[in-house]
Coordinates of N, CA and C and ligand atoms in Angstrom, one line a residue:
M227 N 10.3 -15.4 1.0 CA 9.1 -14.6 0.8 C 8.6 -15.3 2.5
R228 N 8.1 -14.6 3.4 CA 7.1 -15.2 4.4 C 5.1 -15.2 4.3
I229 N 5.0 -16.5 4.4 CA 4.1 -16.0 4.0 C 2.7 -16.6 5.7
H230 N 2.3 -15.6 6.1 CA 1.1 -16.5 7.1 C -0.5 -15.8 6.9
I231 N -1.2 -17.1 6.9 CA -2.5 -17.4 6.2 C -3.0 -17.2 8.0
V232 N -4.2 -16.0 7.6 CA -5.1 -16.2 8.6 C -6.4 -15.7 8.7
R233 N -7.3 -16.5 9.9 CA -8.8 -16.9 9.9 C -9.6 -16.3 8.7
D234 N -10.1 -13.8 8.9 CA -10.2 -13.1 9.3 C -9.6 -12.1 9.0
Y235 N -10.0 -10.7 8.0 CA -9.5 -10.0 8.4 C -9.2 -9.3 9.5
A236 N -10.2 -9.1 10.7 CA -9.4 -8.9 12.0 C -8.0 -9.3 11.8
E237 N -8.3 -10.9 11.6 CA -6.9 -10.6 12.3 C -5.6 -10.8 11.1
M238 N -6.0 -10.5 10.2 CA -4.6 -9.7 9.0 C -4.9 -8.4 9.5
S239 N -5.2 -7.8 10.4 CA -5.1 -6.0 10.3 C -4.6 -6.2 11.5
R240 N -5.0 -7.9 12.4 CA -4.3 -6.6 14.2 C -3.2 -7.2 13.3
L241 N -2.9 -8.5 13.0 CA -1.3 -9.3 12.5 C 0.1 -8.4 12.1
A242 N -1.0 -7.6 10.8 CA -0.5 -6.7 10.1 C 0.3 -5.6 11.2
A243 N -0.6 -4.9 11.8 CA 0.1 -3.6 12.4 C 1.0 -4.0 13.7
R244 N 0.8 -5.0 14.1 CA 1.9 -5.5 14.9 C 3.4 -5.4 14.4
V245 N 3.4 -5.4 12.8 CA 4.4 -6.2 12.3 C 4.9 -4.7 11.7
V246 N 3.8 -3.1 11.4 CA 4.2 -2.1 11.9 C 4.6 -1.2 13.0
A247 N 3.7 -1.3 14.1 CA 4.6 -1.0 15.1 C 5.3 -1.9 15.9
E248 N 5.7 -2.7 15.3 CA 7.4 -3.2 15.6 C 8.3 -2.4 15.0
E249 N 8.2 -2.7 13.9 CA 8.9 -1.0 12.8 C 9.5 0.3 13.8
I250 N 7.9 0.8 13.6 CA 8.0 2.1 14.8 C 9.1 1.9 16.0
T251 N 8.2 1.6 17.4 CA 9.6 0.8 18.6 C 10.8 0.2 18.0
L252 N 11.0 -0.1 17.3 CA 13.0 -0.7 16.5 C 13.5 1.3 17.0
R253 N 12.7 1.6 15.8 CA 12.4 2.4 15.2 C 12.7 3.9 14.8
P254 N 12.2 5.0 15.7 CA 10.7 6.2 16.6 C 10.5 6.7 14.8
R255 N 11.7 6.6 13.9 CA 12.3 7.9 13.1 C 12.5 7.1 11.5
S256 N 11.4 5.8 12.0 CA 10.7 5.3 10.2 C 10.2 5.4 9.3
V257 N 10.6 5.1 8.2 CA 9.8 5.8 6.8 C 8.9 4.7 6.7
L258 N 7.6 5.4 6.5 CA 7.0 4.0 6.1 C 6.3 4.6 5.4
G259 N 5.6 3.2 4.0 CA 5.5 3.3 2.7 C 3.6 2.8 2.9
L260 N 3.3 4.0 2.7 CA 1.4 3.2 2.6 C 0.5 3.5 1.8
A261 N -0.2 2.4 1.4 CA -1.8 1.7 0.6 C -2.7 2.4 1.0
T262 N -3.8 2.4 0.3 CA -4.7 3.1 0.0 C -6.3 2.3 0.3
G263 N -7.1 2.1 0.3 CA -8.3 1.2 -0.5 C -8.7 -0.2 0.8
E264 N -9.6 -0.7 0.5 CA -10.2 -1.9 1.5 C -9.6 -2.0 2.8
T265 N -8.3 -2.6 1.8 CA -7.5 -3.7 2.4 C -7.3 -3.0 4.0
T266 N -6.6 -1.6 3.5 CA -5.4 -1.4 4.9 C -6.2 -0.2 6.0
L267 N -7.8 -0.8 5.3 CA -9.4 0.5 6.5 C -8.6 -0.4 8.3
G268 N -8.7 -1.9 8.4 CA -8.7 -2.5 9.3 C -7.0 -2.1 10.1
L269 N -5.7 -2.0 9.2 CA -4.7 -2.4 10.1 C -4.3 -0.9 10.3
Y270 N -5.3 0.0 10.2 CA -5.3 1.6 10.0 C -5.8 2.6 11.7
Q271 N -7.1 1.2 11.1 CA -7.7 1.4 13.0 C -7.0 0.7 13.8
E272 N -6.3 0.0 13.7 CA -6.4 -1.1 14.9 C -4.7 -0.5 15.0
L273 N -4.1 0.6 14.4 CA -3.1 1.1 14.9 C -3.0 2.5 15.3
I274 N -4.9 2.7 14.9 CA -5.0 4.1 16.1 C -5.2 3.7 17.0
R275 N -5.7 2.4 17.3 CA -6.2 1.5 17.9 C -5.3 1.9 19.6
L276 N -3.9 1.0 18.9 CA -2.6 0.5 19.2 C -2.0 2.4 19.9
H277 N -2.5 3.5 19.3 CA -1.3 4.1 19.5 C -2.1 4.9 21.1
W278 N -4.1 5.0 20.7 CA -4.5 5.3 22.0 C -4.7 4.4 23.0
E279 N -4.2 3.2 23.2 CA -4.5 2.2 24.3 C -3.2 1.3 25.0
E280 N -2.1 2.3 23.5 CA -0.9 1.0 24.3 C -0.2 2.3 23.5
G281 N 0.3 3.4 23.4 CA 0.9 4.1 23.7 C 1.8 4.7 22.2
L282 N 1.6 3.5 21.4 CA 2.1 3.8 19.9 C 2.5 5.3 19.2
D283 N 3.8 5.2 19.7 CA 3.8 6.9 19.1 C 4.4 7.3 17.9
F284 N 3.6 8.3 16.2 CA 3.8 8.6 15.7 C 4.5 9.7 15.0
S285 N 5.4 10.7 15.9 CA 5.5 11.9 16.9 C 6.4 11.9 15.6
E286 N 8.1 10.6 15.7 CA 8.6 11.0 14.3 C 8.8 10.8 13.0
V287 N 8.0 9.5 12.9 CA 7.4 8.5 11.8 C 7.4 9.7 10.8
R288 N 7.6 8.9 9.7 CA 7.5 9.8 8.6 C 6.9 9.0 7.3
T289 N 6.0 9.3 6.4 CA 5.3 8.9 5.3 C 5.2 8.9 4.0
F290 N 5.0 8.2 3.3 CA 4.5 8.7 2.0 C 4.1 7.5 1.1
N291 N 2.3 7.9 1.3 CA 1.6 7.0 -0.1 C 1.9 6.5 -1.2
L292 N 1.5 5.4 -1.4 CA 2.3 4.7 -2.5 C 1.4 5.6 -4.6
D293 N 0.4 6.0 -4.4 CA 0.3 6.8 -5.5 C -1.4 7.7 -5.4
E294 N -1.3 8.6 -5.8 CA -2.9 9.4 -5.9 C -3.3 9.5 -7.2
Y295 N -4.2 9.6 -7.1 CA -5.0 10.1 -8.8 C -4.3 12.0 -9.1
I296 N -4.3 11.5 -10.4 CA -4.4 13.3 -11.3 C -5.0 14.1 -11.7
G297 N -5.1 15.5 -10.4 CA -6.0 16.5 -10.8 C -7.7 16.3 -9.7
V298 N -7.3 15.5 -9.1 CA -8.4 15.3 -7.5 C -7.7 16.1 -6.8
H299 N -9.0 17.3 -6.4 CA -8.4 17.7 -4.8 C -7.7 17.5 -3.6
P300 N -6.8 17.1 -3.7 CA -6.9 16.4 -2.3 C -7.7 16.8 -1.1
E301 N -9.0 17.3 -1.0 CA -9.8 18.1 -0.3 C -10.9 17.0 -0.7
D302 N -10.6 17.1 -1.8 CA -12.3 16.0 -2.4 C -12.0 14.7 -1.8
S303 N -13.3 14.3 -1.1 CA -13.8 12.8 -0.9 C -12.5 11.6 -1.7
T304 N -13.0 12.0 -2.3 CA -12.1 10.2 -3.4 C -11.0 10.4 -3.4
S305 N -10.5 12.1 -2.5 CA -8.4 11.5 -3.3 C -8.1 10.7 -2.2
Y306 N -7.0 10.4 -2.6 CA -5.9 8.8 -1.5 C -5.7 9.9 -0.5
S307 N -5.4 11.9 -0.3 CA -5.1 12.5 0.5 C -6.5 12.3 1.6
Y308 N -7.2 12.4 0.7 CA -8.2 12.6 2.0 C -8.2 11.2 2.9
Y309 N -8.4 9.9 2.0 CA -8.7 8.9 2.8 C -8.0 9.1 4.0
M310 N -6.9 9.3 3.4 CA -5.5 8.4 4.7 C -5.5 10.3 6.3
T311 N -6.4 11.3 5.9 CA -6.3 12.3 6.9 C -7.1 11.5 7.2
H312 N -9.2 10.9 6.8 CA -9.6 10.3 8.0 C -10.0 9.4 8.3
N313 N -9.3 8.2 7.7 CA -8.6 6.5 8.3 C -8.1 6.9 8.9
F314 N -6.8 8.1 8.7 CA -5.9 7.8 9.7 C -5.2 9.0 10.2
F315 N -4.8 9.5 10.4 CA -3.5 10.9 10.2 C -4.1 11.3 10.8
R316 N -5.4 12.2 11.0 CA -5.9 12.7 12.1 C -6.4 12.1 13.3
H317 N -6.3 11.3 12.9 CA -6.5 10.2 14.2 C -5.2 10.2 15.6
I318 N -4.0 9.7 15.1 CA -3.3 9.7 15.3 C -2.0 11.1 15.5
N319 N -0.5 11.1 16.8 CA -0.1 11.5 16.7 C 1.4 12.4 15.0
L320 N 1.1 12.2 14.2 CA 1.7 12.5 13.4 C 1.4 13.6 12.8
E321 N 2.8 14.4 12.6 CA 2.9 15.8 12.1 C 2.7 15.7 10.9
P322 N 1.7 16.7 10.9 CA 1.1 16.6 8.5 C 2.5 16.9 8.2
A323 N 3.0 17.8 8.3 CA 4.3 17.8 7.5 C 5.6 16.7 7.1
N324 N 5.2 15.8 8.3 CA 5.5 14.3 7.9 C 5.3 13.2 6.7
T325 N 4.2 14.3 7.1 CA 3.6 12.9 6.0 C 3.7 13.3 4.4
F326 N 3.0 12.0 3.2 CA 4.0 13.3 1.9 C 2.4 12.0 1.1
L327 N 1.9 12.6 0.0 CA 1.6 12.5 -1.3 C 1.8 12.8 -2.4
P328 N 2.0 11.8 -3.7 CA 1.4 13.1 -4.6 C 1.4 14.0 -5.2
N329 N 1.7 15.0 -5.6 CA 0.4 16.0 -5.5 C 0.3 16.5 -7.0
S330 N -0.7 15.6 -6.9 CA -1.6 15.3 -8.7 C -2.1 16.6 -8.8
L331 N -2.7 18.0 -8.0 CA -2.0 19.3 -9.4 C -1.1 20.2 -9.2
A332 N -0.1 19.1 -9.4 CA 1.0 19.5 -10.0 C 1.3 19.8 -11.6
A333 N 1.5 20.9 -11.5 CA 1.6 21.5 -13.2 C 2.6 20.8 -14.2
D334 N 3.5 20.3 -13.2 CA 4.0 19.8 -14.2 C 4.3 18.4 -13.6
I335 N 3.8 17.0 -13.6 CA 3.5 15.6 -13.9 C 4.9 15.3 -13.2
E336 N 6.0 15.1 -14.4 CA 7.2 14.3 -14.8 C 7.9 15.0 -13.7
T337 N 7.9 16.6 -13.3 CA 8.7 16.3 -11.9 C 8.1 16.4 -10.7
E338 N 7.1 16.6 -11.0 CA 6.6 15.5 -10.0 C 7.2 14.7 -8.9
C339 N 7.0 13.5 -10.6 CA 7.1 12.2 -10.5 C 8.6 12.3 -9.7
L340 N 9.7 13.2 -10.5 CA 11.2 12.8 -10.2 C 11.5 13.0 -8.7
S341 N 10.5 14.3 -8.4 CA 11.4 14.9 -6.9 C 10.3 13.8 -5.7
Y342 N 9.1 13.6 -5.7 CA 8.6 12.6 -5.0 C 9.9 11.9 -4.5
E343 N 10.1 11.1 -5.8 CA 11.1 10.2 -6.1 C 12.9 10.4 -4.9
Q344 N 13.1 11.7 -4.9 CA 13.7 12.6 -4.5 C 13.4 12.7 -3.0
R345 N 12.5 12.7 -2.8 CA 11.8 13.0 -1.0 C 11.7 11.7 -0.4
I346 N 11.7 10.5 -1.2 CA 11.9 9.3 -0.3 C 13.3 9.0 0.1
D347 N 14.2 9.4 -1.0 CA 15.8 9.6 -1.4 C 16.2 10.6 -0.3
A348 N 16.1 10.8 -0.3 CA 16.2 12.3 1.0 C 16.0 12.1 2.6
S349 N 14.6 10.8 1.8 CA 14.2 10.9 3.8 C 15.2 9.6 4.5
G350 N 15.7 9.1 3.7 CA 17.0 7.4 3.4 C 16.4 6.4 3.2
G351 N 15.1 6.6 2.7 CA 14.6 6.0 2.0 C 12.9 4.9 3.0
I352 N 12.9 3.9 2.2 CA 11.5 3.5 2.9 C 11.6 2.1 3.4
D353 N 11.4 2.4 4.8 CA 12.1 1.3 5.9 C 10.9 0.4 5.6
L354 N 9.8 0.2 5.5 CA 8.8 -0.9 5.4 C 7.4 -0.4 5.1
Q355 N 7.5 -1.3 3.5 CA 6.8 -0.9 2.9 C 4.7 -1.3 2.7
V356 N 4.0 -0.8 3.3 CA 2.6 -2.1 3.4 C 1.9 -2.2 1.9
L357 N 1.6 -3.1 1.5 CA 0.7 -2.9 -0.1 C -0.9 -3.7 0.2
G358 N -1.4 -3.0 -0.7 CA -2.3 -4.3 -0.8 C -2.1 -4.8 -2.2
I359 N -3.0 -5.2 -3.2 CA -3.2 -6.1 -4.4 C -4.1 -5.7 -5.4
G360 N -3.5 -5.1 -6.6 CA -5.3 -4.9 -7.7 C -5.7 -6.9 -7.5
Q361 N -6.9 -7.0 -8.1 CA -7.3 -8.5 -8.0 C -6.3 -8.8 -10.0
N362 N -6.1 -7.7 -10.3 CA -5.0 -8.2 -11.8 C -3.7 -8.1 -11.8
G363 N -3.3 -8.6 -9.9 CA -1.8 -8.0 -10.0 C -1.2 -6.7 -9.6
H364 N -1.8 -6.1 -9.4 CA -0.9 -4.4 -9.1 C -0.6 -4.8 -8.1
I365 N 0.1 -3.4 -7.7 CA 0.9 -3.5 -6.3 C 0.8 -1.5 -6.6
G366 N 0.6 -0.6 -6.2 CA 0.3 0.8 -6.6 C -0.6 0.9 -7.2
F367 N 0.0 1.9 -8.6 CA -1.3 1.2 -9.2 C -0.1 0.9 -10.9
N368 N 1.0 0.2 -10.4 CA 1.8 -0.4 -11.3 C 0.8 -1.6 -12.3
E369 N 0.5 -1.2 -13.1 CA -1.0 -2.0 -14.4 C -0.3 -3.1 -14.5
P370 N -0.6 -4.4 -15.1 CA 0.0 -5.3 -15.9 C 1.2 -5.1 -16.8
G371 N 2.1 -4.8 -17.3 CA 3.0 -4.7 -18.0 C 4.0 -4.2 -17.9
T372 N 4.4 -2.8 -16.5 CA 4.5 -1.6 -15.9 C 6.4 -2.9 -16.2
D373 N 7.5 -2.0 -16.6 CA 8.2 -2.2 -15.8 C 9.2 -2.5 -14.3
F374 N 9.7 -3.4 -14.8 CA 10.2 -3.4 -13.1 C 10.7 -2.4 -12.3
A375 N 12.1 -1.5 -12.9 CA 12.7 -0.9 -12.6 C 12.3 0.7 -12.5
Q376 N 11.0 0.4 -12.4 CA 10.4 2.0 -13.0 C 11.0 3.1 -11.5
P377 N 10.9 4.3 -11.7 CA 10.5 4.6 -10.0 C 8.8 5.6 -10.7
T378 N 9.0 6.5 -9.9 CA 7.2 6.7 -9.4 C 7.5 7.3 -11.1
H379 N 5.5 7.5 -11.5 CA 5.7 7.8 -12.3 C 3.8 8.5 -12.6
P380 N 3.7 8.4 -13.4 CA 2.5 9.1 -14.2 C 1.7 7.7 -14.6
V381 N 0.8 7.1 -15.0 CA -0.5 5.6 -15.0 C -2.0 6.3 -15.4
Q382 N -1.7 5.3 -16.2 CA -3.0 5.1 -17.2 C -3.5 4.2 -16.1
L383 N -4.6 4.1 -15.5 CA -5.9 2.9 -15.0 C -6.2 1.8 -16.2
A384 N -5.8 1.6 -15.6 CA -6.3 -0.4 -16.1 C -8.1 0.0 -16.0
D385 N -8.3 -0.7 -17.6 CA -10.1 -1.0 -17.1 C -11.0 -1.6 -16.1
S386 N -9.9 -2.5 -15.7 CA -10.0 -3.6 -14.4 C -10.4 -2.9 -13.0
T387 N -9.4 -2.0 -13.6 CA -9.3 -0.9 -12.0 C -10.0 -0.2 -12.0
I388 N -10.5 0.4 -12.9 CA -11.3 1.9 -12.9 C -13.1 1.5 -12.4
E389 N -13.1 -0.4 -13.2 CA -14.7 -0.5 -12.2 C -14.4 -1.1 -11.6
S390 N -12.8 -1.8 -10.3 CA -13.2 -1.9 -9.1 C -13.2 -0.8 -8.5
N391 N -12.8 0.6 -9.1 CA -12.5 1.3 -7.6 C -13.4 2.6 -7.8
A392 N -14.8 1.9 -8.9 CA -16.4 2.3 -9.4 C -16.5 2.3 -8.0
R393 N -16.4 1.7 -6.9 CA -17.7 1.1 -6.4 C -17.3 2.5 -4.7
F394 N -16.0 3.6 -5.0 CA -15.5 4.4 -4.3 C -15.9 6.2 -4.9
F395 N -17.2 5.7 -5.5 CA -17.0 7.0 -6.4 C -19.0 7.0 -7.1
P396 N -19.2 8.2 -6.9 CA -20.7 8.1 -7.0 C -20.8 7.5 -8.6
S397 N -19.6 7.4 -10.0 CA -20.7 6.7 -11.0 C -19.2 5.7 -11.6
P398 N -18.7 5.1 -12.5 CA -17.7 5.0 -12.8 C -17.3 6.0 -13.8
N399 N -18.0 6.8 -14.3 CA -18.0 7.9 -15.1 C -16.6 8.6 -14.3
E400 N -16.8 8.6 -13.3 CA -16.0 10.1 -12.1 C -15.0 9.3 -12.0
V401 N -14.8 7.8 -12.4 CA -13.0 7.5 -11.8 C -12.3 8.2 -12.5
P402 N -10.8 8.7 -11.7 CA -10.2 9.0 -12.9 C -9.4 8.5 -13.2
R403 N -8.4 8.5 -14.8 CA -7.6 7.9 -15.2 C -6.3 7.4 -15.0
L404 N -6.3 8.5 -14.8 CA -4.5 9.0 -14.4 C -4.6 9.4 -13.1
A405 N -2.9 8.2 -13.3 CA -2.3 8.8 -11.5 C -1.1 8.7 -11.8
I406 N -0.7 9.6 -10.1 CA 0.9 9.4 -10.2 C 1.0 8.4 -9.1
S407 N 2.3 7.2 -9.8 CA 2.1 5.6 -8.4 C 4.1 5.5 -8.4
M408 N 4.0 4.9 -7.4 CA 5.5 4.7 -6.7 C 5.4 4.0 -8.2
G409 N 6.8 2.9 -8.2 CA 7.3 2.6 -9.3 C 7.4 1.1 -8.9
L410 N 7.4 -0.4 -9.5 CA 7.9 -1.2 -8.9 C 9.4 -0.6 -7.8
G411 N 10.5 -0.4 -10.0 CA 11.4 0.0 -9.1 C 11.7 0.4 -7.1
T412 N 10.9 1.4 -7.1 CA 10.5 2.4 -6.0 C 10.2 1.6 -5.1
I413 N 9.3 1.3 -4.9 CA 9.3 -0.4 -4.1 C 9.8 -1.2 -4.0
M414 N 10.2 -1.9 -4.1 CA 11.9 -2.2 -4.2 C 12.3 -2.3 -3.3
K415 N 13.0 -1.5 -3.4 CA 14.2 0.0 -2.7 C 13.5 -0.3 -0.9
A416 N 12.7 -0.8 -1.2 CA 12.1 -0.5 0.7 C 13.2 -1.3 1.1
R417 N 13.8 -1.2 2.5 CA 14.2 -2.1 2.7 C 12.7 -3.3 3.6
K418 N 11.9 -3.7 3.7 CA 10.8 -3.9 4.1 C 9.5 -3.9 3.4
I419 N 8.9 -5.1 2.9 CA 7.5 -5.4 2.5 C 6.7 -5.6 3.1
L420 N 4.9 -5.2 3.2 CA 4.7 -6.5 3.7 C 3.4 -5.7 2.9
L421 N 2.8 -7.2 2.3 CA 1.1 -7.2 1.7 C 0.5 -8.3 1.9
L422 N -0.4 -7.2 2.3 CA -2.4 -7.8 3.0 C -2.9 -8.3 1.6
A423 N -3.5 -9.0 1.8 CA -5.2 -9.7 0.9 C -5.9 -10.2 1.3
H424 N -7.4 -10.2 1.4 CA -8.5 -10.8 2.4 C -9.2 -10.8 0.9
G425 N -9.9 -11.7 1.3 CA -11.6 -11.9 -0.1 C -10.8 -13.0 -1.1
S426 N -11.6 -14.1 -1.6 CA -11.6 -15.0 -3.0 C -11.7 -14.0 -4.6
H427 N -11.8 -13.1 -3.6 CA -12.2 -12.1 -5.8 C -10.3 -12.2 -5.4
K428 N -9.8 -11.9 -4.5 CA -7.7 -11.3 -4.8 C -6.9 -13.0 -4.9
A429 N -7.8 -14.2 -4.4 CA -7.2 -15.4 -4.8 C -6.3 -16.2 -6.3
D430 N -6.5 -15.2 -7.3 CA -5.9 -15.6 -8.6 C -5.0 -15.0 -8.7
A431 N -4.9 -13.4 -7.8 CA -3.9 -12.6 -8.3 C -3.1 -13.0 -7.3
I432 N -2.8 -13.7 -5.5 CA -2.3 -14.3 -5.2 C -1.7 -15.5 -6.0
Y433 N -2.2 -15.8 -5.9 CA -2.1 -17.1 -6.7 C -0.8 -17.1 -7.9
S434 N -0.7 -15.7 -8.4 CA -0.1 -15.6 -9.6 C 1.7 -14.6 -8.6
L435 N 0.9 -14.0 -7.9 CA 2.3 -13.1 -7.1 C 2.8 -14.4 -6.4
V436 N 2.5 -15.3 -6.1 CA 3.2 -16.5 -4.8 C 3.7 -17.9 -6.6
C437 N 2.5 -18.5 -7.4 CA 3.0 -19.6 -7.7 C 4.0 -19.3 -9.2
G438 N 3.4 -17.7 -9.9 CA 3.4 -17.9 -11.1 C 4.6 -17.4 -11.7
A439 N 4.7 -17.0 -12.8 CA 5.8 -16.9 -13.5 C 6.3 -15.3 -13.2
I440 N 8.0 -14.9 -12.5 CA 8.0 -13.3 -12.3 C 8.0 -12.9 -13.6
S441 N 6.8 -12.2 -14.0 CA 6.6 -11.5 -15.2 C 6.5 -10.3 -14.7
P442 N 6.4 -8.9 -15.9 CA 5.6 -7.5 -15.9 C 3.8 -8.3 -15.4
T443 N 4.1 -9.4 -16.7 CA 2.0 -9.3 -16.4 C 1.5 -9.5 -15.4
T444 N 2.4 -9.6 -14.1 CA 2.0 -9.9 -13.2 C 2.5 -9.3 -12.1
P445 N 3.1 -7.9 -12.2 CA 3.5 -7.3 -10.8 C 3.7 -6.8 -9.8
A446 N 3.0 -7.8 -9.3 CA 3.2 -8.1 -7.5 C 4.2 -8.8 -7.1
S447 N 4.9 -10.0 -8.9 CA 5.9 -10.5 -9.2 C 6.8 -10.7 -8.4
V448 N 7.0 -9.2 -9.7 CA 8.4 -8.9 -8.7 C 8.7 -8.8 -7.2
L449 N 7.9 -9.0 -6.0 CA 8.1 -8.8 -4.4 C 9.1 -10.0 -4.7
R450 N 9.1 -11.6 -5.5 CA 10.0 -12.7 -5.1 C 11.3 -12.7 -5.5
L451 N 11.4 -11.8 -6.2 CA 12.9 -10.6 -6.0 C 13.9 -9.8 -5.1
H452 N 12.2 -9.4 -4.1 CA 12.8 -9.2 -3.0 C 13.6 -10.4 -1.7
L453 N 14.4 -9.5 -1.4 CA 14.9 -10.6 0.4 C 14.2 -10.7 1.7
N454 N 12.8 -9.8 1.4 CA 12.0 -9.2 2.8 C 11.0 -9.1 2.7
V455 N 10.4 -10.0 2.7 CA 8.9 -9.7 2.2 C 8.2 -10.8 3.1
R456 N 6.9 -9.7 4.0 CA 6.5 -10.9 4.4 C 5.2 -10.8 4.1
L457 N 3.8 -12.2 3.9 CA 2.5 -11.4 3.1 C 1.3 -12.4 4.1
I458 N 0.3 -11.4 4.3 CA -0.7 -11.3 5.4 C -1.8 -12.0 4.6
L459 N -2.2 -13.5 4.6 CA -3.6 -13.4 3.4 C -4.9 -13.9 4.1
E460 N -5.4 -13.8 4.1 CA -6.9 -14.1 5.0 C -7.5 -14.9 4.1
Q461 N -7.9 -16.4 5.1 CA -7.7 -17.4 4.6 C -8.0 -17.9 3.0
S462 N -9.5 -17.5 2.9 CA -10.2 -17.3 1.5 C -9.2 -16.5 0.1
A463 N -7.9 -16.0 0.5 CA -7.5 -14.8 -0.4 C -6.2 -15.7 -1.1
A464 N -5.9 -16.8 0.1 CA -4.7 -17.5 -0.1 C -5.7 -19.3 -0.9
R465 N -6.4 -19.1 -1.0 CA -6.5 -20.4 -0.8 C -6.7 -21.3 -1.8
L466 N -5.7 -20.6 -2.9 CA -4.9 -22.1 -4.1 C -3.7 -21.8 -4.0
I467 N -3.1 -21.3 -3.0 CA -1.2 -21.0 -3.1 C -1.0 -21.9 -2.4
S468 N -2.3 -23.0 -2.0 CA -1.3 -24.0 -1.3 C -0.2 -25.3 -1.4
E469 N -0.3 -25.5 -2.7 CA 1.0 -26.7 -3.2 C 2.2 -25.5 -3.5
C470 N 1.8 -24.0 -3.2 CA 3.9 -24.0 -3.3 C 3.7 -23.0 -2.4
A471 N 3.1 -22.4 -1.7 CA 3.3 -21.5 -0.7 C 4.5 -22.8 0.0
Q472 N 4.7 -24.4 0.4 CA 5.0 -24.4 1.0 C 7.3 -24.2 0.9
R473 N 7.2 -24.6 -0.6 CA 8.3 -23.7 -1.9 C 8.2 -22.7 -1.4
E474 N 7.6 -21.4 -1.0 CA 8.0 -20.3 -0.9 C 8.8 -19.8 0.8
N475 N 8.2 -20.4 1.3 CA 8.6 -20.6 2.9 C 9.5 -20.1 3.8
Ligands
LIG166 C1 -3.6 1.6 -3.2 C2 -2.4 0.7 -3.9 C3 -3.8 -0.4 -4.5 C4 -4.8 -1.0 -4.2 C5 -5.3 -2.4 -4.6 C6 -6.0 -2.8 -3.5 O1 -3.0 2.8 -2.6 O2 -2.1 1.7 -4.2 O3 -2.6 -0.8 -4.9 O4 -3.9 -1.1 -3.4 O5 -5.5 -1.7 -5.4 O6 -7.9 -2.4 -3.6 P1 -8.3 -3.0 -2.4 O7 -7.3 -3.1 -0.8 O8 -9.3 -1.9 -2.2 O9 -8.6 -4.5 -2.5

């Protein structure tokens, strides 16, 4: 696991964008795994800048998002589909047909999970998976206690996740309780993984990921078993790991 500790959110976003841009430049038909949330907004802004100012070409790139709320219409401003379209996709030259999110309106959610997993496999698998991390150590919506081997599956959001995501909704009652998420097994199949974190509210989760036990109690700890993981951490998110980061680097 390679760990980069950077000064601030802007530097985290710029470095992450360089990693993604390198992947696309080396492999124009890259398959990217993408995340939503506050952490990745700066990364998407920087990638948009690289597209317009340096010609970064997304025309052959394919993307698969980690997760989507169940029952929220893709055009609803709280859906992850809306987030991706408005914060990233519509500002670059990605083909809309090459962007995938779980269909949260599917009549049969189990079948949708299976076919999402199959679509990822049929694309050749994810080359680079971008991740944020929840304060409880979740990645995607894989909450504490999730089986490490699970494929894409329906999930019940943890109370702490509902509380934390309430900032994106008019009231906490409106945060959906269910979602579809790539599983930890899906994430671990990606060839490379890039996890970003900023803010001292993420310090405990980063400590558990880097220094704690490898256990479903901290879903992100499974990443220690992957051979190609890079963490880009803003310094306050990394403030608790100095004693064991050396061991991991
Ligand atoms: C989002 C996702 C989540 C977030 C995590 C951090 O697609 O899968 O795991 O990455 O909850 O969210 P923020 O970035 O809002 O702190």
